[in-house]
Every structure is written in C-alpha cells, then in structure tokens.
GROMACS .gro file of C-alpha atoms in nm:
model
  346
    1PRO     CA    1   0.149   0.348   3.909
    2GLY     CA    2   0.064   0.704   3.808
    3GLU     CA    3  -0.021   0.806   4.165
    4PHE     CA    4   0.086   1.169   4.146
    5THR     CA    5  -0.048   1.229   3.797
    6ARG     CA    6  -0.380   1.077   3.900
    7ARG     CA    7  -0.395   1.307   4.202
    8ALA     CA    8  -0.331   1.607   3.975
    9PHE     CA    9  -0.615   1.494   3.746
   10MET     CA   10  -0.860   1.423   4.030
   11ASN     CA   11  -0.789   1.768   4.179
   12GLY     CA   12  -0.842   1.948   3.850
   13ARG     CA   13  -0.483   2.053   3.793
   14ILE     CA   14  -0.469   1.877   3.454
   15ASP     CA   15  -0.727   1.711   3.233
   16LEU     CA   16  -0.720   1.349   3.117
   17SER     CA   17  -0.554   1.418   2.782
   18GLN     CA   18  -0.270   1.595   2.966
   19ALA     CA   19  -0.242   1.302   3.208
   20GLU     CA   20  -0.207   1.067   2.910
   21ALA     CA   21   0.064   1.297   2.774
   22VAL     CA   22   0.271   1.231   3.089
   23ALA     CA   23   0.275   0.859   3.003
   24ASP     CA   24   0.365   0.944   2.642
   25LEU     CA   25   0.648   1.166   2.766
   26ILE     CA   26   0.792   0.882   2.972
   27SER     CA   27   0.776   0.629   2.687
   28ALA     CA   28   0.882   0.863   2.405
   29ALA     CA   29   1.129   0.674   2.185
   30SER     CA   30   1.221   0.960   1.948
   31ASP     CA   31   1.248   1.338   1.933
   32ARG     CA   32   0.925   1.354   1.736
   33ALA     CA   33   0.736   1.151   1.998
   34LEU     CA   34   0.883   1.370   2.271
   35GLN     CA   35   0.773   1.691   2.098
   36ALA     CA   36   0.422   1.554   2.043
   37ALA     CA   37   0.391   1.458   2.412
   38VAL     CA   38   0.514   1.799   2.527
   39MET     CA   39   0.262   1.978   2.304
   40GLN     CA   40  -0.022   1.771   2.448
   41LEU     CA   41   0.104   1.816   2.805
   42LYS     CA   42   0.106   2.194   2.753
   43GLY     CA   43  -0.264   2.170   2.672
   44ASN     CA   44  -0.272   2.225   2.294
   45LEU     CA   45  -0.527   1.950   2.241
   46SER     CA   46  -0.717   2.046   2.559
   47LYS     CA   47  -0.763   2.403   2.438
   48LYS     CA   48  -0.889   2.283   2.101
   49ILE     CA   49  -1.141   2.039   2.249
   50THR     CA   50  -1.252   2.290   2.514
   51GLY     CA   51  -1.312   2.551   2.243
   52LEU     CA   52  -1.527   2.306   2.048
   53TYR     CA   53  -1.717   2.206   2.362
   54ASP     CA   54  -1.789   2.569   2.460
   55ARG     CA   55  -1.914   2.650   2.109
   56LEU     CA   56  -2.154   2.355   2.116
   57LEU     CA   57  -2.262   2.452   2.468
   58ALA     CA   58  -2.360   2.797   2.346
   59VAL     CA   59  -2.571   2.646   2.067
   60LEU     CA   60  -2.729   2.401   2.312
   61GLY     CA   61  -2.813   2.691   2.545
   62GLN     CA   62  -3.017   2.855   2.270
   63ILE     CA   63  -3.193   2.528   2.186
   64GLU     CA   64  -3.272   2.453   2.553
   65ALA     CA   65  -3.409   2.804   2.598
   66ALA     CA   66  -3.640   2.754   2.299
   67ILE     CA   67  -3.762   2.429   2.461
   68ASP     CA   68  -3.818   2.580   2.809
   69PHE     CA   69  -3.962   2.920   2.711
   70PRO     CA   70  -4.150   2.874   2.384
   71GLU     CA   71  -4.423   3.125   2.463
   72GLU     CA   72  -4.226   3.403   2.632
   73GLY     CA   73  -4.184   3.607   2.316
   74LEU     CA   74  -3.804   3.583   2.337
   75ASP     CA   75  -3.574   3.604   2.036
   76PHE     CA   76  -3.373   3.284   2.000
   77GLN     CA   77  -3.085   3.214   1.768
   78ARG     CA   78  -3.204   3.143   1.415
   79ARG     CA   79  -3.169   2.783   1.301
   80GLU     CA   80  -2.957   2.888   1.007
   81THR     CA   81  -2.705   3.045   1.247
   82SER     CA   82  -2.696   2.729   1.461
   83ILE     CA   83  -2.649   2.514   1.151
   84SER     CA   84  -2.359   2.733   1.036
   85GLU     CA   85  -2.186   2.710   1.376
   86LEU     CA   86  -2.240   2.334   1.397
   87LYS     CA   87  -2.101   2.281   1.046
   88GLN     CA   88  -1.788   2.474   1.141
   89SER     CA   89  -1.753   2.261   1.456
   90HIS     CA   90  -1.799   1.945   1.253
   91LYS     CA   91  -1.526   2.057   1.013
   92GLU     CA   92  -1.285   2.108   1.303
   93VAL     CA   93  -1.370   1.765   1.443
   94SER     CA   94  -1.305   1.615   1.097
   95ASP     CA   95  -0.970   1.794   1.077
   96LEU     CA   96  -0.870   1.641   1.411
   97LEU     CA   97  -0.976   1.297   1.289
   98ASN     CA   98  -0.770   1.343   0.972
   99SER     CA   99  -0.467   1.425   1.187
  100TYR     CA  100  -0.476   1.084   1.359
  101LYS     CA  101  -0.224   0.922   1.125
  102GLN     CA  102   0.015   1.211   1.182
  103GLY     CA  103  -0.020   1.182   1.559
  104LYS     CA  104   0.000   0.803   1.564
  105ILE     CA  105   0.328   0.807   1.370
  106SER     CA  106   0.468   1.076   1.599
  107ARG     CA  107   0.376   0.881   1.911
  108GLU     CA  108   0.424   0.516   1.811
  109GLY     CA  109   0.650   0.538   1.506
  110ALA     CA  110   0.574   0.433   1.151
  111SER     CA  111   0.504   0.070   1.064
  112VAL     CA  112   0.713  -0.034   0.762
  113VAL     CA  113   0.656  -0.383   0.618
  114LEU     CA  114   0.915  -0.570   0.412
  115LEU     CA  115   0.726  -0.758   0.141
  116GLY     CA  116   0.845  -0.985  -0.136
  117LYS     CA  117   0.846  -1.340  -0.262
  118PRO     CA  118   1.054  -1.601  -0.073
  119ASN     CA  119   1.433  -1.556  -0.077
  120VAL     CA  120   1.416  -1.203  -0.215
  121GLY     CA  121   1.634  -1.076   0.071
  122LYS     CA  122   1.382  -0.937   0.321
  123SER     CA  123   1.556  -1.079   0.630
  124SER     CA  124   1.896  -0.969   0.503
  125LEU     CA  125   1.757  -0.618   0.459
  126LEU     CA  126   1.614  -0.618   0.813
  127ASN     CA  127   1.953  -0.719   0.954
  128ALA     CA  128   2.127  -0.451   0.747
  129MET     CA  129   1.887  -0.179   0.858
  130ILE     CA  130   1.922  -0.252   1.230
  131GLN     CA  131   2.293  -0.343   1.198
  132GLU     CA  132   2.237  -0.671   1.382
  133ASN     CA  133   2.189  -1.038   1.286
  134ARG     CA  134   1.836  -1.047   1.419
  135ALA     CA  135   1.663  -1.250   1.146
  136ILE     CA  136   1.778  -1.594   1.030
  137VAL     CA  137   1.912  -1.585   0.676
  138THR     CA  138   1.961  -1.898   0.461
  139PRO     CA  139   1.973  -1.966   0.086
  140HIS     CA  140   1.653  -2.174   0.117
  141PRO     CA  141   1.320  -2.007   0.032
  142GLY     CA  142   1.059  -1.992   0.310
  143THR     CA  143   1.299  -1.958   0.605
  144THR     CA  144   1.085  -1.682   0.760
  145ARG     CA  145   0.753  -1.832   0.874
  146ASP     CA  146   0.630  -1.553   1.103
  147THR     CA  147   0.646  -1.174   1.125
  148LEU     CA  148   0.948  -1.028   1.304
  149GLU     CA  149   0.947  -0.667   1.425
  150GLU     CA  150   1.242  -0.446   1.516
  151LYS     CA  151   1.283  -0.072   1.570
  152VAL     CA  152   1.525   0.158   1.394
  153ARG     CA  153   1.563   0.532   1.440
  154ILE     CA  154   1.582   0.751   1.132
  155GLN     CA  155   1.665   1.114   1.215
  156ASP     CA  156   1.397   1.225   1.466
  157THR     CA  157   1.152   0.940   1.406
  158HIS     CA  158   1.151   0.574   1.502
  159ILE     CA  159   1.040   0.317   1.250
  160ASN     CA  160   0.897  -0.026   1.324
  161ILE     CA  161   1.046  -0.258   1.059
  162ILE     CA  162   0.841  -0.574   1.008
  163ASP     CA  163   0.997  -0.872   0.829
  164THR     CA  164   0.733  -1.104   0.685
  165ALA     CA  165   0.697  -1.448   0.535
  166GLY     CA  166   0.736  -1.442   0.158
  167LEU     CA  167   0.419  -1.430  -0.051
  168ARG     CA  168   0.390  -1.699  -0.316
  169ASN     CA  169   0.129  -1.907  -0.492
  170ASN     CA  170   0.063  -2.263  -0.370
  171PRO     CA  171   0.241  -2.230  -0.032
  172GLU     CA  172   0.312  -2.522   0.202
  173VAL     CA  173   0.075  -2.588   0.493
  174ILE     CA  174   0.302  -2.422   0.751
  175GLU     CA  175   0.362  -2.124   0.520
  176LYS     CA  176  -0.009  -2.051   0.491
  177GLU     CA  177  -0.035  -1.920   0.848
  178GLY     CA  178   0.274  -1.704   0.796
  179ILE     CA  179   0.121  -1.563   0.479
  180GLN     CA  180  -0.201  -1.479   0.664
  181ARG     CA  181   0.005  -1.284   0.916
  182THR     CA  182   0.186  -1.113   0.631
  183LEU     CA  183  -0.146  -1.001   0.480
  184ALA     CA  184  -0.257  -0.867   0.820
  185ALA     CA  185   0.069  -0.671   0.852
  186ILE     CA  186   0.017  -0.524   0.504
  187ASN     CA  187  -0.327  -0.392   0.600
  188ASP     CA  188  -0.189  -0.222   0.915
  189ALA     CA  189   0.127  -0.081   0.755
  190ASP     CA  190   0.202   0.288   0.711
  191LEU     CA  191   0.449   0.201   0.434
  192ILE     CA  192   0.536  -0.115   0.239
  193LEU     CA  193   0.875  -0.188   0.088
  194ALA     CA  194   0.795  -0.402  -0.217
  195ILE     CA  195   1.122  -0.591  -0.272
  196PHE     CA  196   1.229  -0.756  -0.598
  197ASP     CA  197   1.534  -0.975  -0.668
  198ARG     CA  198   1.721  -0.853  -0.976
  199SER     CA  199   1.935  -1.167  -0.996
  200HIS     CA  200   1.640  -1.403  -1.060
  201PRO     CA  201   1.370  -1.388  -1.328
  202LEU     CA  202   1.043  -1.211  -1.254
  203ASP     CA  203   0.761  -1.466  -1.213
  204ASP     CA  204   0.398  -1.501  -1.107
  205ASN     CA  205   0.498  -1.457  -0.740
  206ASP     CA  206   0.625  -1.108  -0.826
  207ASP     CA  207   0.288  -1.046  -0.993
  208LEU     CA  208   0.124  -1.147  -0.665
  209ILE     CA  209   0.330  -0.886  -0.479
  210CYS     CA  210   0.235  -0.617  -0.731
  211ASN     CA  211  -0.134  -0.699  -0.695
  212GLU     CA  212  -0.122  -0.688  -0.314
  213VAL     CA  213   0.032  -0.339  -0.299
  214SER     CA  214  -0.153  -0.176  -0.589
  215ASP     CA  215  -0.355   0.055  -0.360
  216LYS     CA  216  -0.103   0.093  -0.075
  217SER     CA  217   0.166   0.343   0.018
  218ILE     CA  218   0.484   0.177  -0.110
  219LEU     CA  219   0.846   0.212  -0.208
  220VAL     CA  220   0.984  -0.023  -0.474
  221VAL     CA  221   1.318  -0.174  -0.371
  222ILE     CA  222   1.537  -0.372  -0.611
  223ASN     CA  223   1.772  -0.597  -0.412
  224LYS     CA  224   2.085  -0.800  -0.497
  225CYS     CA  225   2.215  -0.536  -0.734
  226ASP     CA  226   2.568  -0.662  -0.666
  227LEU     CA  227   2.481  -0.969  -0.878
  228PRO     CA  228   2.434  -0.989  -1.255
  229GLU     CA  229   2.094  -0.857  -1.356
  230ASN     CA  230   1.833  -1.095  -1.494
  231TRP     CA  231   1.579  -0.836  -1.605
  232SER     CA  232   1.560  -0.464  -1.684
  233ILE     CA  233   1.390  -0.178  -1.501
  234ASP     CA  234   1.144  -0.154  -1.790
  235ASP     CA  235   1.040  -0.516  -1.729
  236LEU     CA  236   0.943  -0.431  -1.371
  237LYS     CA  237   0.769  -0.107  -1.466
  238LYS     CA  238   0.532  -0.304  -1.684
  239LYS     CA  239   0.413  -0.471  -1.363
  240ILE     CA  240   0.438  -0.183  -1.114
  241ASN     CA  241   0.509   0.164  -1.251
  242ILE     CA  242   0.605   0.354  -0.936
  243ASP     CA  243   0.899   0.593  -0.894
  244PRO     CA  244   1.150   0.616  -0.752
  245LEU     CA  245   1.299   0.268  -0.779
  246ILE     CA  246   1.560   0.217  -0.509
  247LEU     CA  247   1.854  -0.007  -0.595
  248ILE     CA  248   2.033  -0.178  -0.305
  249SER     CA  249   2.239  -0.475  -0.204
  250ALA     CA  250   2.135  -0.580   0.147
  251LYS     CA  251   2.424  -0.826   0.166
  252LYS     CA  252   2.687  -0.568   0.067
  253GLN     CA  253   2.492  -0.287   0.244
  254ASN     CA  254   2.501  -0.073  -0.070
  255GLY     CA  255   2.230   0.191  -0.114
  256LEU     CA  256   2.102   0.168   0.245
  257ASP     CA  257   2.150   0.539   0.323
  258ASN     CA  258   1.941   0.633   0.020
  259LEU     CA  259   1.674   0.380   0.119
  260LEU     CA  260   1.653   0.512   0.478
  261GLU     CA  261   1.625   0.868   0.348
  262LYS     CA  262   1.340   0.770   0.114
  263ILE     CA  263   1.161   0.585   0.398
  264TYR     CA  264   1.187   0.892   0.621
  265ASP     CA  265   1.055   1.123   0.348
  266LYS     CA  266   0.765   0.890   0.278
  267VAL     CA  267   0.646   0.834   0.636
  268THR     CA  268   0.683   1.198   0.739
  269SER     CA  269   0.506   1.329   0.429
  270VAL     CA  270   0.172   1.223   0.584
  271GLU     CA  271   0.239   1.475   0.861
  272LYS     CA  272   0.208   1.775   0.631
  273HIS     CA  273  -0.138   1.843   0.767
  274SER     CA  274  -0.315   2.176   0.801
  275GLU     CA  275  -0.418   2.099   1.159
  276SER     CA  276  -0.151   2.226   1.401
  277VAL     CA  277  -0.309   2.026   1.684
  278PHE     CA  278  -0.333   1.651   1.630
  279ILE     CA  279  -0.457   1.340   1.810
  280SER     CA  280  -0.241   1.036   1.869
  281ARG     CA  281  -0.452   0.792   2.072
  282GLU     CA  282  -0.722   0.552   1.959
  283ARG     CA  283  -0.937   0.659   2.257
  284HIS     CA  284  -0.943   1.016   2.130
  285ARG     CA  285  -1.012   0.904   1.774
  286SER     CA  286  -1.308   0.686   1.873
  287HIS     CA  287  -1.470   0.967   2.075
  288LEU     CA  288  -1.425   1.211   1.787
  289VAL     CA  289  -1.580   0.961   1.544
  290GLU     CA  290  -1.889   0.941   1.768
  291ALA     CA  291  -1.897   1.318   1.814
  292SER     CA  292  -1.879   1.366   1.438
  293SER     CA  293  -2.165   1.123   1.382
  294SER     CA  294  -2.383   1.298   1.642
  295LEU     CA  295  -2.309   1.642   1.495
  296ILE     CA  296  -2.418   1.520   1.151
  297LYS     CA  297  -2.747   1.401   1.303
  298THR     CA  298  -2.789   1.733   1.486
  299ILE     CA  299  -2.739   1.936   1.170
  300LYS     CA  300  -2.982   1.715   0.975
  301SER     CA  301  -3.247   1.751   1.247
  302LEU     CA  302  -3.217   2.130   1.230
  303GLU     CA  303  -3.231   2.130   0.850
  304ASP     CA  304  -3.537   1.899   0.854
  305GLN     CA  305  -3.711   2.136   1.096
  306LEU     CA  306  -3.749   1.872   1.368
  307SER     CA  307  -3.843   1.992   1.716
  308GLU     CA  308  -3.570   2.120   1.949
  309GLU     CA  309  -3.597   1.812   2.173
  310PHE     CA  310  -3.460   1.586   1.898
  311VAL     CA  311  -3.184   1.834   1.818
  312ALA     CA  312  -3.077   1.867   2.181
  313VAL     CA  313  -3.042   1.490   2.235
  314ASP     CA  314  -2.785   1.440   1.958
  315LEU     CA  315  -2.601   1.760   2.046
  316ARG     CA  316  -2.561   1.647   2.408
  317ILE     CA  317  -2.421   1.314   2.286
  318ALA     CA  318  -2.160   1.497   2.077
  319MET     CA  319  -2.066   1.716   2.374
  320ASN     CA  320  -2.035   1.415   2.605
  321HIS     CA  321  -1.786   1.251   2.369
  322LEU     CA  322  -1.577   1.568   2.358
  323ALA     CA  323  -1.593   1.591   2.737
  324SER     CA  324  -1.477   1.230   2.766
  325ILE     CA  325  -1.151   1.317   2.589
  326LEU     CA  326  -1.077   1.570   2.863
  327GLY     CA  327  -1.201   1.343   3.142
  328LYS     CA  328  -1.510   1.545   3.231
  329VAL     CA  329  -1.720   1.234   3.172
  330VAL     CA  330  -1.519   0.925   3.262
  331GLU     CA  331  -1.555   0.587   3.430
  332ASP     CA  332  -1.327   0.463   3.709
  333GLU     CA  333  -1.239   0.155   3.502
  334LEU     CA  334  -1.099   0.378   3.229
  335LEU     CA  335  -0.890   0.572   3.480
  336ASP     CA  336  -0.749   0.248   3.619
  337GLN     CA  337  -0.662   0.132   3.269
  338ILE     CA  338  -0.485   0.458   3.182
  339PHE     CA  339  -0.290   0.511   3.502
  340ASN     CA  340  -0.190   0.147   3.546
  341SER     CA  341   0.024   0.188   3.233
  342PHE     CA  342   0.237   0.448   3.411
  343CYS     CA  343   0.561   0.394   3.598
  344ILE     CA  344   0.546   0.389   3.977
  345GLY     CA  345   0.472   0.739   4.103
  346LYS     CA  346   0.482   0.996   3.821
   0.00000   0.00000   0.00000
C-alpha cells in the first residue's frame, strides 16, 4: 500500500504532509473533504510550516553564533528582536492549532449526537435523517442500549449522526453502560441535538439533559409536534433558554429540511477562521502543541536573560517538531503506519 507515494516522499518529490493528503484525497467523502485534501496536496500547509521553520532557523543561527564566537567582537541580533520574531512565530503556531477543529470537520465530517430521555424519538429521527430504517424503533423506553453511528451528507459536508441511549435517572443495570457511552459521545461531539418530546410532560429526566448540555454546542429540537402539546415553549425556556427552537415530527418527517439546514449552519460556523491554512490530523496537532510549548520556554529563557545554550535547546526542540510534520525528522515505524493506510499502489 502507498508504494508510489512513498517513493515520491523518499526521493524528495513531496513532503510527508503532502503524502498524507494523497490518502485524504482517496478517502474524501464530501466536496469539503476533497477541497481540503487538494489544498494540502498543493503544499499550502507545507509552505506555512516551512516558513515558520526557516524563521526559527534564522533566529537559531544568531544564537549559535553568539555561543561559538562570544569574544570575536561581532554584532549579534539583539535579544529583543529575537523575542519579537519568536512571539510572532508562536502566534502563527497558535493560529494553526486553533484551526484544527475546522480541518477535522472538513476531513472527517462533523460529529452530531442525538440526545434526549428514553422514548423521545432519537432513533426515529436518525432513520428519518438517513432515509432508512437503520435503528430499531419501539414504543418501549430504553430500546437503544448502545451508540449507533450513520453518515448523512448535507450540501458539501458529511455529518456523522450518532444515536445514543436515553439519559435518565435511576437506569437499569444494562442501561448504565449505554449511558456511559452516551456521555463519552457527548464529550467528543461537535454538535448536540437536545431533543424534547412535546407530547409528554417535562420531568427530571429533561432537567438531566439540560444540565449535561449547558456548556456544549447544541441545537434544541422539539419532536412529536404532530401530537397534542403537553407543555409550552416558555416552559422549556425556563430550563434551557437557547434559540432557535426547531419543531419537527420525526415520524411524519415534518421540519427535517429546516433541521438539516440549521445543523449545516452550526457545524460550518466553526470554520469561519482567520487562518487560511488549517491542520486536519491529530499528528500535526500534537507536534504543533509541543512546538508551541517549546517556543514559550524559549521566549521565557530570552526574557530571563538565561545563557544562549538554554535558549538554543528549546528552540531546536520546537524546530524538530515542525520538521516532523513535513517528514524531515521521522521514524520508519511512523512511515509504515501512514502508508499502510493507503490503497495498493497510489
């Protein structure tokens, strides 16, 4: 797998981030993922990282010269100038890190969790959204015991819809494990659909839902609006005052177009980021986190007037992490891991 792409990388025709973009291009499941892969394959990220690396290399050259020729009477770059350049580099690294959510959604799709108390209509909504009877639906609460994930495409983005076990107080023994998986899905979600049943009274289980999503990115969905209402919008707003409230009937498939439009607007709004180049892989993110940490240490060492040897050590670490993104510093095991995920050839 990945034989030809690996040859291109080993012979210096492309860097490692571009090689990874080939795999992303192959697996792209939406127009947005395709565009993101093409941008990375063209070298947008490579140019950004290379520019950062070269800037740090220039600063390191001045520091190394001060270490090697301290008594030659040469004029080296003032520490204030180095600090200013390093702070600008750190800002650009931070901007790339902040773009990770944008890139991850573009590459993998957004994770949207259906959350509500038992029998609120989560599985019916999943089936309606994917236009397939994928989840088992019964009138009995607690039918869904595990998470169930399906993909749906909305305009140019694919969405991973995750149906979950209903949250409620005092669950049965078997339900407890399902609820733990629900809580894990909530923590990893890009968006939560907090679903409420308008045909049954609001109770302490609805309060539980409101508490779980209080600090999350959510849309409030009111289901079963084809049935007589049992409470008013004002009743719900006393518990969770978030607009807009989206009224649907999953069973009758009323209001689904509006819901899908609101989901799309919500998950793509995180992509309005000032950084035109973005990262989409955890490997890139982890290296940038380490590079950022090392740059902070480098700047502090300069500001504290520590000797150049201490400054140079942390600066080299930051540069090595940037180089690892491009594959300038890389282990064979990592290459095997990356290229083994390719199709044959490529």
